[in-house]
Tab-separated table of C-alpha atoms in Angstrom:
chain	number	residue	atom	x	y	z
B	1	MET	CA	4.291	-19.203	26.839
B	2	SER	CA	6.833	-19.845	24.049
B	3	THR	CA	10.372	-18.483	23.946
B	4	ARG	CA	11.240	-16.898	20.625
B	5	LEU	CA	14.780	-16.619	19.228
B	6	ASN	CA	16.784	-13.496	19.884
B	7	TYR	CA	15.978	-11.514	16.777
B	8	ASP	CA	15.164	-7.906	16.171
B	9	TYR	CA	11.471	-7.945	15.014
B	10	ILE	CA	9.814	-5.948	12.252
B	11	VAL	CA	6.124	-6.273	12.936
B	12	ALA	CA	3.644	-4.988	10.347
B	13	CYS	CA	0.123	-5.422	9.027
B	14	ALA	CA	-0.786	-6.238	5.399
B	15	GLU	CA	-4.438	-6.075	4.507
B	16	ASP	CA	-5.835	-6.123	0.990
B	17	LEU	CA	-2.346	-5.782	-0.505
B	18	SER	CA	-1.250	-7.293	-3.757
B	19	TRP	CA	2.353	-8.590	-4.138
B	20	THR	CA	3.104	-5.475	-6.300
B	21	ALA	CA	2.077	-3.253	-3.399
B	22	LEU	CA	3.838	-5.298	-0.710
B	23	ALA	CA	7.083	-5.983	-2.639
B	24	PRO	CA	8.827	-2.587	-1.937
B	25	PHE	CA	8.393	-3.067	1.784
B	26	PHE	CA	9.572	-6.669	1.746
B	27	ARG	CA	12.541	-6.237	-0.566
B	28	SER	CA	13.818	-3.105	1.203
B	29	ALA	CA	13.545	-4.884	4.556
B	30	LYS	CA	15.576	-7.773	3.260
B	31	ALA	CA	18.138	-5.451	1.775
B	32	HIS	CA	18.679	-3.067	4.731
B	33	VAL	CA	17.653	-5.206	7.748
B	34	PRO	CA	18.582	-8.733	6.779
B	35	HIS	CA	19.101	-9.872	10.383
B	36	ALA	CA	15.606	-8.951	11.509
B	37	LYS	CA	12.686	-11.350	11.825
B	38	LEU	CA	9.774	-10.176	9.695
B	39	VAL	CA	6.283	-10.736	11.231
B	40	LEU	CA	3.159	-9.831	9.267
B	41	PHE	CA	-0.399	-9.710	10.476
B	42	ILE	CA	-2.365	-10.374	7.271
B	43	ASN	CA	-5.884	-10.210	5.971
B	44	ARG	CA	-7.090	-10.991	2.458
B	45	LEU	CA	-3.720	-11.743	0.835
B	46	ASP	CA	-3.814	-14.052	-2.145
B	47	PRO	CA	-2.566	-17.626	-1.656
B	48	GLU	CA	0.491	-17.159	-3.888
B	49	THR	CA	1.696	-14.145	-1.867
B	50	ARG	CA	1.143	-15.989	1.439
B	51	LYS	CA	3.128	-19.033	0.169
B	52	PHE	CA	5.954	-16.843	-1.063
B	53	LEU	CA	6.208	-15.016	2.243
B	54	ARG	CA	6.255	-18.275	4.207
B	55	ASP	CA	8.882	-19.698	1.945
B	56	GLU	CA	11.006	-16.632	2.658
B	57	GLY	CA	10.740	-17.178	6.428
B	58	VAL	CA	8.108	-14.504	7.171
B	59	GLU	CA	6.017	-15.309	10.247
B	60	LEU	CA	2.296	-14.818	9.333
B	61	HIS	CA	-0.561	-14.162	11.751
B	62	SER	CA	-4.250	-13.481	11.129
B	63	PHE	CA	-5.456	-9.916	11.099
B	64	GLY	CA	-9.074	-10.578	10.404
B	65	ALA	CA	-12.060	-8.526	11.604
B	66	LEU	CA	-15.259	-9.880	13.118
B	67	PHE	CA	-17.484	-7.811	10.785
B	68	SER	CA	-16.741	-6.303	7.417
B	69	GLU	CA	-15.800	-2.628	7.442
B	70	GLY	CA	-17.814	-0.022	5.599
B	71	ARG	CA	-21.357	-1.118	6.419
B	72	HIS	CA	-23.424	1.115	8.769
B	73	ILE	CA	-25.215	-1.724	10.577
B	74	ALA	CA	-21.916	-3.629	11.015
B	75	GLY	CA	-20.369	-0.467	12.532
B	76	ILE	CA	-23.245	-0.239	15.047
B	77	ILE	CA	-22.853	-3.876	15.976
B	78	ARG	CA	-19.075	-3.523	16.383
B	79	LYS	CA	-19.573	-0.554	18.721
B	80	VAL	CA	-22.182	-2.377	20.860
B	81	VAL	CA	-20.180	-5.548	21.168
B	82	TRP	CA	-16.992	-3.610	22.012
B	83	ARG	CA	-18.818	-1.780	24.846
B	84	MET	CA	-20.175	-5.114	26.079
B	85	ILE	CA	-16.651	-6.611	26.147
B	86	ILE	CA	-15.299	-3.634	28.070
B	87	TRP	CA	-18.181	-4.012	30.581
B	88	ILE	CA	-17.529	-7.734	31.028
B	89	ALA	CA	-13.800	-7.199	31.391
B	90	ARG	CA	-14.343	-4.674	34.135
B	91	LEU	CA	-16.696	-7.049	36.010
B	92	VAL	CA	-14.607	-10.239	35.969
B	93	LYS	CA	-12.441	-10.974	39.024
B	94	TYR	CA	-9.573	-12.438	37.039
B	95	ARG	CA	-7.498	-9.598	35.658
B	96	GLU	CA	-5.582	-11.776	33.191
B	97	PHE	CA	-8.844	-13.099	31.689
B	98	GLY	CA	-10.210	-9.559	31.377
B	99	SER	CA	-6.937	-8.361	29.641
B	100	ARG	CA	-7.048	-11.270	27.188
B	101	LEU	CA	-10.722	-10.584	26.463
B	102	LEU	CA	-9.944	-6.946	25.662
B	103	GLN	CA	-7.049	-7.920	23.506
B	104	ARG	CA	-9.114	-10.329	21.383
B	105	GLY	CA	-12.094	-8.003	21.271
B	106	GLY	CA	-10.041	-4.942	20.341
B	107	GLY	CA	-8.201	-6.883	17.640
B	108	LEU	CA	-11.455	-7.996	16.033
B	109	LEU	CA	-13.745	-4.984	16.574
B	110	LEU	CA	-11.755	-1.741	16.590
B	111	PRO	CA	-10.790	0.188	13.412
B	112	ARG	CA	-7.919	-1.618	11.751
B	113	ASN	CA	-5.192	0.948	12.520
B	114	GLN	CA	-6.141	0.793	16.157
B	115	ALA	CA	-6.804	-3.002	16.292
B	116	ARG	CA	-3.187	-3.721	15.167
B	117	PHE	CA	-1.892	-2.612	18.565
B	118	PHE	CA	-4.033	-5.194	20.292
B	119	HIS	CA	-2.552	-7.896	17.983
B	120	HIS	CA	0.940	-6.576	18.582
B	121	ARG	CA	0.479	-6.790	22.408
B	122	SER	CA	-0.600	-10.445	22.143
B	123	PHE	CA	2.448	-11.148	20.071
B	124	LEU	CA	4.857	-9.379	22.435
B	125	GLU	CA	3.526	-11.348	25.314
B	126	ASP	CA	4.989	-14.472	23.706
B	127	CYS	CA	8.448	-12.889	23.448
B	128	THR	CA	10.284	-13.693	26.679
B	129	ILE	CA	13.834	-12.599	25.822
B	130	PRO	CA	14.332	-9.261	27.580
B	131	ARG	CA	16.613	-7.473	25.141
B	132	VAL	CA	14.630	-8.051	21.952
B	133	ARG	CA	13.899	-4.863	19.974
B	134	PHE	CA	10.795	-4.239	17.896
B	135	LEU	CA	9.716	-1.990	15.071
B	136	PHE	CA	6.021	-1.642	14.478
B	137	CYS	CA	5.384	-0.150	11.003
B	138	ASP	CA	3.081	-0.057	8.022
B	139	ALA	CA	3.721	-2.432	5.159
B	140	ARG	CA	1.541	-0.463	2.766
B	141	ASP	CA	3.573	2.723	2.407
B	142	LEU	CA	6.971	2.139	4.005
B	143	VAL	CA	10.317	1.571	2.260
B	144	PHE	CA	13.498	0.931	4.229
B	145	GLN	CA	16.500	3.062	3.200
B	146	SER	CA	18.742	2.079	6.098
B	147	ASN	CA	18.666	-0.029	9.262
B	148	PRO	CA	16.278	1.525	11.808
B	149	PHE	CA	17.587	-0.664	14.622
B	150	ASN	CA	20.791	1.469	14.571
B	151	HIS	CA	18.558	4.033	16.326
B	152	ILE	CA	16.503	1.736	18.611
B	153	SER	CA	17.716	0.949	22.149
B	154	PRO	CA	16.550	-2.144	24.096
B	155	GLU	CA	15.919	0.204	26.954
B	156	GLY	CA	14.124	3.029	25.132
B	157	MET	CA	11.636	3.925	22.438
B	158	LEU	CA	11.827	5.565	19.062
B	159	LEU	CA	8.933	7.659	17.733
B	160	SER	CA	8.599	9.068	14.247
B	161	GLN	CA	7.429	12.635	13.560
B	162	GLU	CA	5.300	13.691	10.647
B	163	GLU	CA	6.151	16.928	8.726
B	164	ALA	CA	8.266	18.923	11.257
B	165	SER	CA	6.967	22.333	10.197
B	166	VAL	CA	3.279	21.431	10.627
B	167	PRO	CA	2.046	21.330	14.320
B	168	LEU	CA	-1.085	19.569	15.380
B	169	GLU	CA	-3.328	22.597	14.950
B	170	ASP	CA	-2.346	22.931	11.249
B	171	ASN	CA	-2.569	19.240	10.379
B	172	HIS	CA	-6.163	18.967	9.178
B	173	TYR	CA	-6.712	15.236	9.662
B	174	ASN	CA	-4.802	14.889	12.882
B	175	GLN	CA	-6.472	17.895	14.393
B	176	LYS	CA	-9.894	16.466	13.488
B	177	TRP	CA	-9.081	13.015	14.941
B	178	TYR	CA	-7.631	14.478	18.129
B	179	ARG	CA	-10.653	16.751	18.728
B	180	GLU	CA	-13.108	13.868	18.069
B	181	THR	CA	-11.231	11.654	20.548
B	182	TYR	CA	-10.266	14.061	23.360
B	183	GLY	CA	-12.249	17.268	22.840
B	184	ASP	CA	-11.449	20.963	22.212
B	185	ARG	CA	-9.917	21.650	25.607
B	186	ALA	CA	-7.262	18.959	25.246
B	187	LEU	CA	-6.562	20.059	21.657
B	188	GLU	CA	-6.009	23.626	22.871
B	189	LEU	CA	-3.328	22.409	25.257
B	190	ARG	CA	-1.459	20.463	22.576
B	191	ARG	CA	-2.145	22.385	19.413
B	192	LYS	CA	1.442	23.640	19.012
B	193	LEU	CA	3.008	20.201	19.470
B	194	PRO	CA	4.434	18.186	16.580
B	195	VAL	CA	2.423	15.277	15.191
B	196	ILE	CA	3.705	11.791	15.927
B	197	CYS	CA	3.012	8.993	13.421
B	198	SER	CA	1.348	5.974	14.957
B	199	GLY	CA	2.473	3.855	11.981
B	200	THR	CA	6.233	3.734	12.838
B	201	ILE	CA	7.204	3.054	16.476
B	202	GLY	CA	10.237	1.222	17.784
B	203	GLY	CA	11.603	0.165	21.139
B	204	GLY	CA	12.631	-2.476	23.582
B	205	HIS	CA	10.310	-5.165	24.916
B	206	ILE	CA	9.471	-3.680	28.323
B	207	GLN	CA	8.982	-0.213	26.912
B	208	MET	CA	6.801	-1.404	24.053
B	209	MET	CA	4.665	-3.520	26.376
B	210	GLU	CA	4.028	-0.504	28.688
B	211	PHE	CA	3.237	1.652	25.619
B	212	LEU	CA	0.669	-0.902	24.377
B	213	LYS	CA	-0.918	-1.188	27.786
B	214	HIS	CA	-1.471	2.585	27.769
B	215	ILE	CA	-2.980	2.350	24.268
B	216	GLU	CA	-5.371	-0.382	25.503
B	217	ARG	CA	-6.453	1.730	28.517
B	218	GLU	CA	-7.077	4.746	26.313
B	219	SER	CA	-8.968	2.697	23.763
B	220	ILE	CA	-11.282	1.445	26.517
B	221	ASN	CA	-12.004	5.006	27.738
B	222	ARG	CA	-12.479	6.596	24.323
B	223	ARG	CA	-15.179	6.256	21.646
B	224	ARG	CA	-14.550	3.800	18.904
B	225	ARG	CA	-13.823	5.857	15.753
B	226	PHE	CA	-11.465	5.976	12.804
B	227	GLY	CA	-8.295	7.973	13.522
B	228	ALA	CA	-8.305	7.313	17.234
B	229	ASP	CA	-5.004	5.461	16.968
B	230	GLN	CA	-3.341	8.735	15.848
B	231	ALA	CA	-5.090	10.747	18.523
B	232	ILE	CA	-4.148	8.282	21.266
B	233	VAL	CA	-0.483	8.024	20.298
B	234	ASN	CA	-0.179	11.866	20.149
B	235	HIS	CA	-1.986	12.226	23.478
B	236	LEU	CA	0.375	9.712	25.185
C-alpha cells in the first residue's frame, strides 16, 4: 500500500469529454482550489487532452467498462457477470479477496455513475494519511466558484442537495429511480425528504470509506439499473 502526500483531493470522472467540455471544470478548480490534488478517472479522452492534464500534474486513472454501453445483449451479459461475481464473493473464505473482486467487478460492470464509487473506494484504500479530505464530483457539469474544502471537515461529510423546494415525490427522475431500486413502500416513507445529489460528496478519509462500503453493500443487494446511484445515496 502506498502513502500519498497530504493533499486535499478532488476526485472526478471524465468520460467522452472534449477539452472544451472539460476546461471549465479544470480551470475553475485551479483558480479556486489551487492547493488540492486533482485526480481524474478517464475513459475515451483524446491523447492531447490526456497529455495536457498529465503535464499539469493531474493524476489519471482508467475508467473503462468491460462491455460497451447501450447494446441490449451487452447489458444482459453485464447483469449476468455481475451476479456471478457477487455469488463468488459471497462464497470465498477470504473477505479481502471478495471485497477486491466486488470493487473490480462493480467498476467494470455497473452503470457508470454507480461504477465510479467502486473506483473511488479502490483509490481511497491507497490513501493512508488519516486527515486527508476528499471531494467526489462530476467533471462534466461542475464549475468551482469558491473553495469547497472550507466546508469539509476531516471528521465529517458534506452532502449537496438538489433544488430545495422540490422533495423526492415531486422530482420525476429521482422518484422513478428510487421506486425502481427500493419499491413503493420505501418511497412512501421518504417521499417528503429533499433530494441529495450523488455527484458532489465531500468528507474525511474514514467517513468516506464507510460511506463507500455502504454503497457497495447496497449495490450488491439491489438490481443493476441506471439511476441506482442516486437512489442508493438518497436511501443511505
